[in-house]
Amino acid sequence: MLRSLRAEVADALERALSARNLPTDDLGIERPPADVDAVLASSVAFRLAGEVGAAPPEVAADLAGEIDPADYDYLGGVTAQGPYVNFLPSDRYFTETVAEAGQTGYGRLPDRDTSVVVEHTSANPTGPVHVGRARNPIVGDAVARVLDFAGYDVETHYYVNDAGRQVATFTWAYETFDESELPDPERDRVEYDLVRYYRKGNEFLEEGPEAEVEAAEAEIQSIMQGLEAGDEATYERVSEVVDQVLSGMVECLARLPAEFDEFVKETRFMRDGSTDDVVARLKELDEAVYEDEAWQLDLSEAGIEKKLVFLRSDDTTLYATRDLAHHEWKFDNFDRAVTVLGEDHGLQADQVRTTLDLLGHDTEQLDQVLYSYVNLPEGKMSTREGTGIDLDDLLDEAIARAREEVKDRLDDRLRGDDLDEEDVERIAHQVGTGAVRYDIVSKQPTKAITFEWDRALDFEAQSAPYVQYVHARACGILDEAEIEGLEPAETVDAEALSEPAARELVRTIARFPAVVEEAADELEPHRVATYTREFAEAFNAFYRECQVLGADDEEIARARLALVAAARETVSNALGLLGVDAPDSM
């Protein structure tokens, strides 16, 4: 409804301005402060004061007097307050919001007929997923969910680095060392088993006998050369390691959950000739230079001082070269490409975008979401072998802490509640995993995160459990109403929701589709998280101030029950966009 009201407000302002021969290019429509009894406001009077030759409050009052709300469906009133023109909703705005929000899928926007590929995570298949990198799948998955809900045709891709030195080293180590030479795996899953070979190999390359290290380096180089040449046997050797490790990483990521439509391997673009084609075209660019025994691009005219190396002297390509071929493939197959990258890939992102420009591509198709890494209170988590914290460990700890919290609340507050052990375990998983996801996705991606347990699992603060509890409470009210034989009103009379807390909740519900649109347009899923916190506050105020079950007037009770049903659907969909479960009970 807010999107419809915004369209009406824009039309009303344009007509009022046109009637006075004033420009309509910047209407200044925004959300008013919380203490203003309006849904939308316009600051256009500030812009026009000089042109009109009158003070902003006088201009605002004049514009407000020009607008007749009777001309519109959802605009119920217009007032001037100082330099602002404020817009109030009509009764129809309230009744249709409750009706629309009570339908499954509320907030989903119309089909945009635009395909988008979202590439995220893409961690090297060299071992378990590390906590420091956990922001990538969480942010990436939320971006994909928001874009899908906003009407885009979305595919999620994991770009598999199966051609670099790390993978070649892993393959050599896997084929060289024996199980008996390795420590016990940290967890019973394939990537934990195989990472021992990778760590052993790196240790050997650093500390082994010189002659044996030289032989190992020659074999690693041979593997890289074989991949470059498209040798099928070499590809199969590498794939045996990569595919096993990747299967374990995917199992870990599914716990978040973060799932993928396609796993796109780097070697795909080496094997089909795409990388060779890119190299040939890069060499023809004026920016191409051969120095320090490598082909490079001088991108200094674009403000990038570090040259992009795209071909070594031994004719092997680099990750960036293959990534350029990968992006050209994306442009051929999708209308837009979104890539989620860690902050340490900022230079690479700039180099790739600039090079694609030089190759003649419209890089307006490309969006890059950069994020900072996740820290624990003890300090920045290292990615060096054996010293980091795995995502599995974080999720296990989150579930364990959530389990204890749920049990404590059962003992302290619910006493006679009929939740059994299976319910407790279900809630522990929903709350624990949800707490991790929510705490990470709720921050602006570029801001560093220090993950703190007490904040993430606080049922009383602005956390995942705080919002999840709203959904559980709404479910409880609706279940109890069904037992009592009370059904939500099919058509709500706006007068039955006249209390300020009820009206504020309706206004908040009405904002949800607009929040989805803004989050999709800006690729910022944290906007949805911010909305859920505001939503929870509005619902809790309604719950405190407006009795639903046992209300004196049945019409009012049924109207409030319809509002609860609308609230349940809204918060469920909002949490779903963040990848957070909405428990029916807590």
GROMACS .gro file of N, CA, C and O in nm, residues 285 287 296-308 347 350-352 354-355 358:
model
   88
  285LEU      N    1   4.511  -0.445  -2.660
  285LEU     CA    2   4.475  -0.317  -2.599
  285LEU      C    3   4.597  -0.225  -2.588
  285LEU      O    4   4.710  -0.271  -2.567
  287GLU      N    5   4.665  -0.049  -2.348
  287GLU     CA    6   4.712  -0.054  -2.210
  287GLU      C    7   4.798  -0.176  -2.180
  287GLU      O    8   4.853  -0.189  -2.070
  296GLN      N    9   5.078  -0.753  -1.878
  296GLN     CA   10   5.004  -0.678  -1.778
  296GLN      C   11   4.924  -0.567  -1.846
  296GLN      O   12   4.955  -0.528  -1.960
  297LEU      N   13   4.825  -0.518  -1.775
  297LEU     CA   14   4.750  -0.401  -1.820
  297LEU      C   15   4.783  -0.283  -1.731
  297LEU      O   16   4.774  -0.293  -1.608
  298ASP      N   17   4.820  -0.173  -1.793
  298ASP     CA   18   4.845  -0.049  -1.720
  298ASP      C   19   4.712   0.027  -1.710
  298ASP      O   20   4.663   0.082  -1.809
  299LEU      N   21   4.654   0.029  -1.592
  299LEU     CA   22   4.523   0.089  -1.572
  299LEU      C   23   4.532   0.223  -1.500
  299LEU      O   24   4.434   0.271  -1.442
  300SER      N   25   4.648   0.285  -1.504
  300SER     CA   26   4.671   0.408  -1.428
  300SER      C   27   4.580   0.523  -1.474
  300SER      O   28   4.543   0.608  -1.394
  301GLU      N   29   4.544   0.523  -1.602
  301GLU     CA   30   4.455   0.631  -1.649
  301GLU      C   31   4.316   0.621  -1.585
  301GLU      O   32   4.244   0.721  -1.578
  302ALA      N   33   4.282   0.504  -1.538
  302ALA     CA   34   4.155   0.486  -1.467
  302ALA      C   35   4.172   0.505  -1.317
  302ALA      O   36   4.077   0.480  -1.240
  303GLY      N   37   4.290   0.548  -1.275
  303GLY     CA   38   4.313   0.572  -1.133
  303GLY      C   39   4.355   0.449  -1.055
  303GLY      O   40   4.356   0.451  -0.932
  304ILE      N   41   4.391   0.341  -1.126
  304ILE     CA   42   4.435   0.218  -1.060
  304ILE      C   43   4.584   0.202  -1.083
  304ILE      O   44   4.630   0.178  -1.196
  305GLU      N   45   4.662   0.218  -0.978
  305GLU     CA   46   4.808   0.220  -0.991
  305GLU      C   47   4.866   0.081  -1.012
  305GLU      O   48   4.964   0.065  -1.083
  306LYS      N   49   4.808  -0.020  -0.950
  306LYS     CA   50   4.862  -0.156  -0.961
  306LYS      C   51   4.821  -0.218  -1.093
  306LYS      O   52   4.703  -0.221  -1.128
  307LYS      N   53   4.918  -0.266  -1.168
  307LYS     CA   54   4.890  -0.327  -1.298
  307LYS      C   55   4.819  -0.461  -1.280
  307LYS      O   56   4.841  -0.532  -1.182
  308LEU      N   57   4.736  -0.496  -1.377
  308LEU     CA   58   4.667  -0.624  -1.378
  308LEU      C   59   4.749  -0.724  -1.459
  308LEU      O   60   4.764  -0.709  -1.581
  347LEU      N   61   4.048  -0.413  -0.481
  347LEU     CA   62   4.134  -0.378  -0.595
  347LEU      C   63   4.102  -0.467  -0.714
  347LEU      O   64   4.089  -0.419  -0.828
  350ASP      N   65   3.788  -0.355  -0.886
  350ASP     CA   66   3.810  -0.235  -0.969
  350ASP      C   67   3.883  -0.271  -1.098
  350ASP      O   68   3.850  -0.219  -1.206
  351GLN      N   69   3.983  -0.358  -1.088
  351GLN     CA   70   4.059  -0.397  -1.207
  351GLN      C   71   3.970  -0.471  -1.307
  351GLN      O   72   3.977  -0.445  -1.428
  352VAL      N   73   3.888  -0.561  -1.257
  352VAL     CA   74   3.800  -0.639  -1.346
  352VAL      C   75   3.700  -0.547  -1.415
  352VAL      O   76   3.679  -0.555  -1.536
  354THR      N   77   3.719  -0.222  -1.472
  354THR     CA   78   3.787  -0.133  -1.567
  354THR      C   79   3.828  -0.209  -1.693
  354THR      O   80   3.814  -0.159  -1.805
  355THR      N   81   3.879  -0.332  -1.676
  355THR     CA   82   3.921  -0.412  -1.791
  355THR      C   83   3.802  -0.450  -1.878
  355THR      O   84   3.811  -0.448  -2.003
  358LEU      N   85   3.732  -0.168  -2.094
  358LEU     CA   86   3.826  -0.160  -2.205
  358LEU      C   87   3.794  -0.261  -2.314
  358LEU      O   88   3.821  -0.238  -2.432
   0.00000   0.00000   0.00000
